[in-house]
Amino acid sequence: MNIFDEQFCEYIESLILKEVFSDGVLIADTKGIIRYMNTYNKEIFFFNHREAVGKHILQLYPDVDPENSTLLNALKGIPTLGRQTTQTAFNGQTCIFYEHTIPLKVAGKIIGAVSSAKFAASYRRELSIKPPELNQPKQFYEISDIIGSSLIVQHLKEQLRSVSKTSSSVLLCGETGTGKELAAQSIHSASKRREKYFISQNCSAIPLNLLEGLLFGTTKGSFTGAEDKAGIFEIADGGTIFLDEVNSMDMNMQTKILKVIEEKKVTRLGSNKAIPVDVRIISAMNEDPLTCIEQNRFRADLYYRLLTVQIKMPTLKERLEDLPLLIQYYIDYYNKEMGKSIKGVSSQVLEALTAYDWPGNVRELRNVIESAFNFAGDEYIDYEHLPASLSTKRGQILINRERKDFSFPVVCKGRTLTESVEAYEKNCIENEIQMTNSLSELASNLGISRQSLSYKLKKYQIKLPWAT
């Protein structure tokens, strides 16, 4: 009998997640062979379940000294709690994370070990040692990877191309799920710094003392267990650092970041030696910067230092004309991931997705499509395959169907998905015009900018009766 069956591992995983917030869980048997792996942030972990299960931990991380392996130590009965670890995987990707690794016991006997990790940062080794003809996969996203043909997305791409030519600090502002890291990577990939490191650091939920060592490095003996380690600023010298959710950073840390920006030098913890660094800083905020400043949660001087260039990331609601392209992209993606042959979505599903507010933006759309793929078995994603998170909107749509008073143009032969969405969008604008008296009011009621509205009015050749 295999004790490490899926049900047992999922039970262990649920116990771990009740205790610590984690980006991933890994379970190994007494020999150090991986029996289970699950990750909750696919942008972070660089090998999947199929690549991990069945391998020894030292096969996944060949650079790790067996004596320092937290998982192998746990198999000896030695737990590791909250330790910052830097490991390079077999695929050359280096990851900095905080891990909890503990023995797994049954009736007092160690039967394995379980490790949970919270991501801190990542970067790749230099790939120049490998000839280009090997056709290496792209390291980071590029501007061409941003999906969308709407006016607002075209404008965003132009902004990213323009700022990539300089080394000015960039502040990306936008709601959660709008693709701020994708934009940051795109700037780096198009810049002169693309041959150097790009390091992403999420500033939220990391204690001040740990974050300081992570950013600036440590000196052996500066605190218990400290080693001589370079920080992110040193590692990224000549490259780019992306500070995500910088608005969540402790005020004291904001002061130190400001000093590094002004002096272009870092000092490791426990040292008095200043080390020159040349890095471009791209930062991101998921709140209004001025509101954070007014509430004394963000330093005004740091804001203006980071604000050399500010780019607003559009919400999905502001770019609904890109919805068909995004839907098809994720359908193609999950067809490959799950071995299915889904062709598209039904007219009811398109109606629901178009009417939805998308508070989680593109990231939420991705999750919705992935969820639907788990239930869809036919050629199309149908109404009943949608997740419960859309239930409110679906309920409203069902009521309209019973009354037979909805005017959504159904998808039919001779009309593409894009054409159907455009027809629906035009219908929504024309209906709303009857209840408004100004361009600003119309844009506000539709939840889009005046610039986007003007583009749509011109695109659909809609005339405003009160503007003539």
Coordinates of C-alpha atoms in Angstrom, one line a residue:
M1 CA 0.0 0.0 0.0
N2 CA 1.3 3.5 -1.0
I3 CA 0.8 5.7 2.1
F4 CA 1.6 8.8 0.0
D5 CA -1.5 8.5 -2.1
E6 CA -3.2 11.7 -3.4
Q7 CA -5.8 11.8 -0.7
F8 CA -3.3 11.4 2.1
C9 CA -1.0 14.1 0.7
E10 CA -3.9 16.6 0.2
Y11 CA -4.9 16.0 3.8
I12 CA -1.3 16.8 5.0
E13 CA -1.4 19.9 2.7
S14 CA -4.6 21.1 4.2
L15 CA -3.1 20.8 7.7
I16 CA -0.1 22.9 6.7
L17 CA -2.1 25.6 5.1
K18 CA -4.1 26.1 8.3
E19 CA -0.8 27.0 10.0
V20 CA 1.2 29.0 7.5
F21 CA 0.5 31.1 4.4
S22 CA 2.4 29.4 1.6
D23 CA 3.0 29.6 -2.2
G24 CA 3.6 25.8 -2.4
V25 CA 3.8 22.5 -0.6
L26 CA 6.2 19.6 -1.2
I27 CA 6.1 16.2 0.5
A28 CA 9.0 13.6 0.4
D29 CA 9.4 10.0 1.7
T30 CA 12.1 8.8 4.1
K31 CA 14.6 8.5 1.2
G32 CA 14.1 12.1 0.1
I33 CA 12.1 11.2 -3.0
I34 CA 9.4 13.7 -3.8
R35 CA 5.9 12.1 -3.5
Y36 CA 3.7 15.2 -3.8
M37 CA 4.0 18.8 -5.0
N38 CA 1.5 21.6 -5.4
T39 CA 2.1 25.2 -6.2
Y40 CA -0.4 28.1 -5.9
N41 CA 1.6 30.7 -7.9
K42 CA 2.5 29.3 -11.3
E43 CA 4.5 32.5 -12.1
I44 CA 7.0 31.7 -9.3
F45 CA 7.8 28.0 -9.3
F46 CA 9.9 26.8 -12.2
F47 CA 9.1 23.2 -12.5
N48 CA 5.8 21.4 -12.4
H49 CA 4.3 18.4 -10.5
R50 CA 5.3 16.0 -13.3
E51 CA 8.9 17.2 -13.3
A52 CA 9.2 17.0 -9.5
V53 CA 7.4 13.8 -8.3
G54 CA 9.7 10.7 -8.3
K55 CA 12.9 12.7 -8.2
H56 CA 15.2 13.0 -5.2
I57 CA 15.4 16.5 -3.6
L58 CA 19.0 16.8 -4.7
Q59 CA 18.0 16.1 -8.3
L60 CA 15.7 19.1 -8.1
Y61 CA 18.3 21.3 -6.4
P62 CA 21.7 19.9 -7.3
D63 CA 23.6 22.8 -5.8
V64 CA 22.4 22.2 -2.3
D65 CA 24.8 20.7 0.2
P66 CA 23.1 17.6 1.6
E67 CA 24.1 18.7 5.1
N68 CA 22.3 22.0 4.6
S69 CA 19.2 20.6 3.0
T70 CA 16.2 21.5 5.2
L71 CA 14.2 18.5 3.8
L72 CA 17.0 16.0 4.5
N73 CA 17.5 17.5 7.9
A74 CA 13.7 17.1 8.6
L75 CA 14.0 13.4 7.8
K76 CA 16.6 13.3 10.6
G77 CA 14.1 14.9 13.0
I78 CA 15.4 18.5 12.7
P79 CA 12.7 21.0 11.7
T80 CA 13.4 24.4 10.0
L81 CA 11.0 27.2 10.7
G82 CA 10.9 30.5 8.8
R83 CA 14.4 30.2 7.3
Q84 CA 15.4 32.3 4.3
T85 CA 16.7 30.0 1.6
T86 CA 18.3 30.6 -1.7
Q87 CA 18.3 27.6 -4.0
T88 CA 19.1 27.0 -7.7
A89 CA 16.9 24.4 -9.4
F90 CA 18.1 21.9 -12.0
N91 CA 16.7 24.2 -14.8
G92 CA 19.1 27.1 -13.7
Q93 CA 16.4 29.1 -12.0
T94 CA 17.3 30.6 -8.6
C95 CA 14.6 31.3 -6.1
I96 CA 14.8 33.1 -2.7
F97 CA 12.0 32.0 -0.3
Y98 CA 11.1 31.5 3.3
E99 CA 10.4 27.9 4.2
H100 CA 9.0 25.8 7.0
T101 CA 10.1 22.1 6.8
I102 CA 9.1 19.6 9.4
P103 CA 9.2 15.8 9.9
L104 CA 6.1 13.9 9.1
K105 CA 5.4 11.3 11.8
V106 CA 2.9 8.4 12.2
A107 CA 2.7 6.8 15.6
G108 CA 5.9 8.6 16.6
K109 CA 7.9 7.3 13.6
I110 CA 9.2 9.6 10.8
I111 CA 7.6 8.5 7.5
G112 CA 8.7 11.6 5.5
A113 CA 8.9 15.3 5.5
V114 CA 6.8 18.2 4.4
S115 CA 8.0 21.6 3.3
S116 CA 6.0 24.8 2.6
A117 CA 7.6 27.8 1.0
K118 CA 6.7 31.5 0.8
F119 CA 8.2 33.2 -2.3
A120 CA 10.5 36.2 -1.9
A121 CA 12.3 36.7 -5.2
S122 CA 13.7 35.0 -8.3
Y123 CA 16.2 35.3 -11.0
R124 CA 18.0 33.2 -13.6
R125 CA 21.7 32.5 -14.0
E126 CA 23.4 33.9 -17.1
L127 CA 22.5 31.7 -20.1
S128 CA 25.4 33.0 -22.3
I129 CA 27.3 29.8 -21.8
K130 CA 24.8 28.0 -24.1
P131 CA 24.8 28.7 -27.8
P132 CA 21.8 30.6 -29.2
E133 CA 21.1 27.9 -31.7
L134 CA 19.8 25.7 -28.9
N135 CA 16.6 27.9 -29.1
Q136 CA 16.4 28.6 -25.3
P137 CA 12.9 29.5 -24.1
K138 CA 12.4 33.2 -23.3
Q139 CA 13.5 34.2 -19.8
F140 CA 10.9 37.0 -19.3
Y141 CA 7.8 38.4 -20.8
E142 CA 8.1 40.8 -23.7
I143 CA 5.8 43.6 -24.9
S144 CA 4.5 41.4 -27.7
D145 CA 3.2 39.0 -25.0
I146 CA 0.7 41.5 -23.8
I147 CA -2.6 40.4 -25.3
G148 CA -5.0 43.0 -26.6
S149 CA -5.8 45.2 -29.6
S150 CA -7.9 47.8 -27.8
L151 CA -6.8 51.5 -28.0
I152 CA -5.9 51.5 -24.3
V153 CA -3.7 48.4 -24.6
Q154 CA -2.0 49.8 -27.7
H155 CA -1.3 53.0 -25.8
L156 CA 0.1 50.9 -22.9
K157 CA 2.5 49.1 -25.2
E158 CA 3.7 52.4 -26.7
Q159 CA 4.4 53.7 -23.2
L160 CA 6.4 50.5 -22.3
R161 CA 8.4 50.7 -25.5
S162 CA 9.2 54.3 -24.9
V163 CA 10.3 53.9 -21.2
S164 CA 12.4 50.8 -22.0
K165 CA 14.9 53.0 -23.9
T166 CA 15.9 54.8 -20.7
S167 CA 16.9 53.9 -17.1
S168 CA 14.4 56.1 -15.4
S169 CA 12.5 54.8 -12.4
V170 CA 9.0 53.6 -13.3
L171 CA 5.9 53.4 -11.1
L172 CA 3.2 51.0 -12.3
C173 CA -0.2 51.7 -10.7
G174 CA -3.1 49.4 -11.1
E175 CA -5.5 47.0 -9.4
T176 CA -4.6 43.4 -8.5
G177 CA -4.5 41.2 -11.5
T178 CA -3.9 43.8 -14.2
G179 CA -0.4 42.5 -15.1
K180 CA 2.0 44.8 -13.4
E181 CA 4.8 42.2 -13.3
L182 CA 4.2 41.4 -16.9
A183 CA 4.7 45.1 -17.8
A184 CA 7.8 45.3 -15.6
Q185 CA 9.4 42.3 -17.3
S186 CA 8.5 43.7 -20.7
I187 CA 10.3 46.9 -19.9
H188 CA 13.4 45.0 -18.8
S189 CA 13.3 42.7 -21.9
A190 CA 13.2 45.6 -24.3
S191 CA 15.9 47.6 -22.5
K192 CA 19.7 47.7 -22.7
R193 CA 19.8 45.9 -19.3
R194 CA 18.1 42.7 -20.7
E195 CA 21.4 40.7 -20.5
K196 CA 21.6 41.4 -16.8
Y197 CA 19.4 40.2 -14.0
F198 CA 15.8 41.0 -13.5
I199 CA 14.8 40.4 -9.9
S200 CA 11.2 40.6 -8.6
Q201 CA 10.5 41.2 -5.0
N202 CA 7.1 41.3 -3.4
C203 CA 7.3 43.8 -0.5
S204 CA 4.1 42.6 1.3
A205 CA 3.9 40.3 4.3
I206 CA 7.7 40.1 4.8
P207 CA 9.0 41.3 8.2
L208 CA 11.3 44.4 8.2
N209 CA 14.4 42.5 9.5
L210 CA 14.1 39.8 6.9
L211 CA 13.3 42.2 4.0
E212 CA 16.3 44.4 4.9
G213 CA 18.7 41.4 4.7
L214 CA 17.1 40.2 1.5
L215 CA 17.4 43.6 -0.2
F216 CA 20.8 44.8 1.0
G217 CA 22.6 41.6 2.0
T218 CA 24.1 40.3 5.3
T219 CA 27.5 40.0 6.9
K220 CA 28.5 36.9 8.8
G221 CA 28.0 37.3 12.6
S222 CA 25.7 40.4 12.2
F223 CA 22.9 38.3 13.8
T224 CA 22.5 34.6 14.8
G225 CA 22.9 32.4 11.7
A226 CA 23.8 35.3 9.4
E227 CA 26.2 34.5 6.6
D228 CA 28.1 36.7 4.0
K229 CA 25.4 37.0 1.4
A230 CA 24.8 39.5 -1.4
G231 CA 21.4 41.2 -1.3
I232 CA 19.1 41.7 -4.3
F233 CA 20.6 45.1 -5.1
E234 CA 24.1 43.6 -5.5
I235 CA 22.9 40.6 -7.5
A236 CA 20.9 42.8 -9.8
D237 CA 23.8 45.3 -10.5
G238 CA 23.5 46.4 -14.1
G239 CA 20.0 45.0 -14.3
T240 CA 16.5 45.7 -13.0
I241 CA 14.7 45.3 -9.7
F242 CA 10.9 45.1 -9.5
L243 CA 9.5 46.1 -6.2
D244 CA 5.9 44.9 -6.2
E245 CA 3.3 46.2 -3.7
V246 CA 5.8 48.8 -2.6
N247 CA 3.0 50.7 -0.8
S248 CA 3.0 47.8 1.8
M249 CA 6.6 48.4 2.7
D250 CA 7.5 49.5 6.3
M251 CA 8.1 53.2 6.6
N252 CA 11.6 52.6 8.0
M253 CA 12.4 50.4 5.0
Q254 CA 11.1 53.1 2.7
T255 CA 13.7 55.5 4.2
K256 CA 16.5 53.0 3.5
I257 CA 15.3 52.4 0.0
L258 CA 15.2 56.2 -0.6
K259 CA 18.8 56.4 0.6
V260 CA 20.0 53.7 -1.8
I261 CA 18.3 55.4 -4.7
E262 CA 19.9 58.7 -3.9
E263 CA 23.4 57.4 -3.1
K264 CA 23.4 54.5 -5.6
K265 CA 25.1 52.4 -2.9
V266 CA 24.1 49.7 -0.5
T267 CA 25.5 48.6 2.9
R268 CA 25.1 45.0 4.0
L269 CA 23.7 44.4 7.5
G270 CA 26.5 44.3 10.0
S271 CA 28.9 46.1 7.7
N272 CA 30.0 49.7 7.2
K273 CA 31.3 49.3 3.7
A274 CA 29.2 51.0 1.0
I275 CA 28.9 49.0 -2.2
P276 CA 28.1 50.9 -5.5
V277 CA 25.2 49.5 -7.4
D278 CA 23.7 50.4 -10.8
V279 CA 20.1 49.2 -10.9
R280 CA 16.9 50.3 -12.5
I281 CA 14.0 50.3 -10.1
I282 CA 10.5 49.5 -11.4
S283 CA 7.9 49.6 -8.6
A284 CA 4.2 48.8 -8.4
M285 CA 1.3 49.9 -6.2
N286 CA -2.2 48.4 -6.1
E287 CA -3.6 51.5 -4.3
D288 CA -3.8 55.2 -5.2
P289 CA -0.4 56.6 -4.3
L290 CA -1.7 60.0 -3.1
T291 CA -4.2 58.3 -0.8
C292 CA -1.4 56.2 0.8
I293 CA 0.6 59.5 1.3
E294 CA -2.4 61.2 2.9
Q295 CA -2.8 58.3 5.3
N296 CA 0.9 58.4 6.2
R297 CA 1.5 54.9 4.8
F298 CA 3.9 56.0 2.1
R299 CA 6.7 58.6 2.1
A300 CA 6.0 61.5 -0.3
D301 CA 9.8 61.9 -1.0
L302 CA 10.1 58.2 -2.0
Y303 CA 7.0 58.5 -4.1
Y304 CA 8.4 61.4 -6.1
R305 CA 11.7 59.5 -6.5
L306 CA 9.9 56.5 -7.9
L307 CA 7.6 58.6 -9.9
T308 CA 9.9 59.7 -12.7
V309 CA 7.5 57.8 -15.0
Q310 CA 4.1 56.7 -13.9
I311 CA 2.1 54.2 -16.0
K312 CA -1.5 53.2 -15.2
M313 CA -2.4 49.6 -15.8
P314 CA -5.9 49.4 -17.3
T315 CA -8.5 47.2 -15.7
L316 CA -10.2 44.4 -17.7
K317 CA -13.5 46.4 -17.5
E318 CA -11.8 49.2 -19.3
R319 CA -10.7 46.9 -22.2
L320 CA -13.6 44.6 -22.6
E321 CA -13.0 44.5 -26.4
D322 CA -9.9 42.4 -25.6
L323 CA -12.1 39.8 -23.9
P324 CA -12.4 37.4 -26.9
L325 CA -8.7 37.5 -27.5
L326 CA -8.0 36.8 -23.8
I327 CA -10.6 34.0 -23.6
Q328 CA -9.1 32.3 -26.7
Y329 CA -5.6 32.7 -25.4
Y330 CA -6.4 30.9 -22.1
I331 CA -8.5 28.3 -23.9
D332 CA -5.5 27.5 -26.1
Y333 CA -3.2 27.5 -23.0
Y334 CA -5.4 25.1 -21.0
N335 CA -6.0 22.8 -23.9
K336 CA -2.3 22.2 -23.9
E337 CA -2.0 21.9 -20.1
M338 CA -5.0 19.6 -19.7
G339 CA -4.9 17.7 -23.0
K340 CA -8.4 18.9 -24.1
S341 CA -9.8 20.2 -27.4
I342 CA -12.2 23.0 -26.2
K343 CA -13.0 25.3 -29.1
G344 CA -14.5 28.2 -27.3
V345 CA -17.4 29.4 -25.2
S346 CA -21.1 29.4 -25.7
S347 CA -23.2 32.5 -26.3
Q348 CA -24.5 32.3 -22.7
V349 CA -21.0 32.2 -21.3
L350 CA -19.9 35.1 -23.4
E351 CA -22.8 37.1 -22.2
A352 CA -22.0 36.3 -18.5
L353 CA -18.3 37.1 -19.0
T354 CA -19.0 40.3 -20.8
A355 CA -21.5 41.5 -18.2
Y356 CA -19.3 40.6 -15.2
D357 CA -17.4 43.4 -13.4
W358 CA -14.0 41.5 -13.1
P359 CA -12.8 42.8 -9.8
G360 CA -9.8 40.5 -10.1
N361 CA -9.1 41.6 -13.7
V362 CA -7.2 39.3 -16.1
R363 CA -5.9 37.1 -13.3
E364 CA -9.5 36.3 -12.4
L365 CA -10.4 35.6 -16.0
R366 CA -7.6 33.1 -16.1
N367 CA -8.9 31.4 -13.0
V368 CA -12.4 31.3 -14.4
I369 CA -11.3 29.6 -17.6
E370 CA -9.1 27.2 -15.7
S371 CA -12.1 26.3 -13.4
A372 CA -14.4 25.8 -16.3
F373 CA -11.9 23.5 -18.0
N374 CA -12.2 21.1 -15.0
F375 CA -15.9 20.6 -15.8
A376 CA -16.1 21.1 -19.5
G377 CA -16.1 17.9 -21.5
D378 CA -17.5 18.9 -24.9
E379 CA -16.3 21.3 -27.5
Y380 CA -17.5 24.4 -25.8
I381 CA -17.4 25.8 -22.2
D382 CA -21.1 26.1 -21.3
Y383 CA -23.1 28.0 -18.7
E384 CA -23.0 25.3 -16.0
H385 CA -19.2 25.1 -16.2
L386 CA -18.7 28.6 -14.8
P387 CA -17.5 28.9 -11.2
A388 CA -19.8 30.0 -8.4
S389 CA -18.0 33.4 -8.2
L390 CA -20.1 34.5 -11.2
S391 CA -23.4 33.4 -9.6
T392 CA -24.7 36.9 -8.9
K393 CA -24.3 38.0 -12.5
R394 CA -25.6 34.7 -13.8
G395 CA -28.6 35.0 -11.6
Q396 CA -29.4 38.4 -13.1
I397 CA -28.9 37.0 -16.6
L398 CA -31.2 34.0 -15.9
I399 CA -34.0 36.4 -14.7
N400 CA -33.6 38.4 -18.0
R401 CA -33.9 35.2 -20.0
E402 CA -37.1 34.2 -18.2
R403 CA -38.5 37.6 -19.1
K404 CA -37.2 37.3 -22.6
D405 CA -36.2 40.9 -22.6
F406 CA -32.4 40.7 -23.0
S407 CA -30.9 42.0 -26.2
F408 CA -27.6 40.3 -26.4
P409 CA -26.7 39.2 -29.9
V410 CA -26.1 35.4 -29.8
V411 CA -23.1 33.9 -31.5
C412 CA -24.1 32.3 -34.7
K413 CA -22.7 31.1 -38.0
G414 CA -21.1 34.0 -39.9
R415 CA -20.4 36.0 -36.7
T416 CA -17.1 35.6 -34.8
L417 CA -16.6 35.8 -31.1
T418 CA -15.1 39.3 -31.5
E419 CA -18.0 40.5 -33.6
S420 CA -20.5 39.2 -31.1
V421 CA -18.8 41.1 -28.2
E422 CA -18.6 44.3 -30.3
A423 CA -22.3 44.1 -31.1
Y424 CA -23.1 43.6 -27.5
E425 CA -20.8 46.5 -26.5
K426 CA -22.4 48.8 -29.0
N427 CA -25.8 47.9 -27.8
C428 CA -24.9 48.7 -24.1
I429 CA -23.5 52.1 -25.1
E430 CA -26.6 53.0 -27.1
N431 CA -28.9 51.9 -24.3
E432 CA -27.0 54.0 -21.7
I433 CA -27.0 57.1 -23.9
Q434 CA -30.8 57.3 -23.4
M435 CA -30.2 57.9 -19.7
T436 CA -27.4 60.4 -19.7
N437 CA -26.8 64.0 -20.7
S438 CA -23.0 64.3 -21.0
L439 CA -20.0 62.5 -22.2
S440 CA -18.5 62.4 -18.7
E441 CA -21.7 61.0 -17.2
L442 CA -21.9 58.3 -19.9
A443 CA -18.3 57.3 -19.4
S444 CA -18.9 57.1 -15.6
N445 CA -22.0 55.0 -15.9
L446 CA -20.2 52.6 -18.3
G447 CA -17.2 52.4 -15.9
I448 CA -14.6 53.5 -18.6
S449 CA -12.4 56.5 -19.2
R450 CA -13.6 59.4 -21.5
Q451 CA -10.7 58.5 -23.8
S452 CA -11.8 54.9 -24.1
L453 CA -15.4 56.0 -24.6
S454 CA -14.5 58.5 -27.4
Y455 CA -12.6 55.7 -29.2
K456 CA -15.7 53.3 -28.9
L457 CA -18.1 56.0 -30.2
K458 CA -15.9 56.6 -33.2
K459 CA -15.3 52.9 -33.7
Y460 CA -19.1 52.0 -33.7
Q461 CA -20.1 55.3 -35.4
I462 CA -22.5 56.2 -32.6
K463 CA -23.8 59.7 -32.5
L464 CA -24.7 61.5 -29.3
P465 CA -28.2 63.1 -29.6
W466 CA -27.5 65.7 -26.9
A467 CA -24.2 66.7 -28.5
T468 CA -25.6 67.9 -31.8

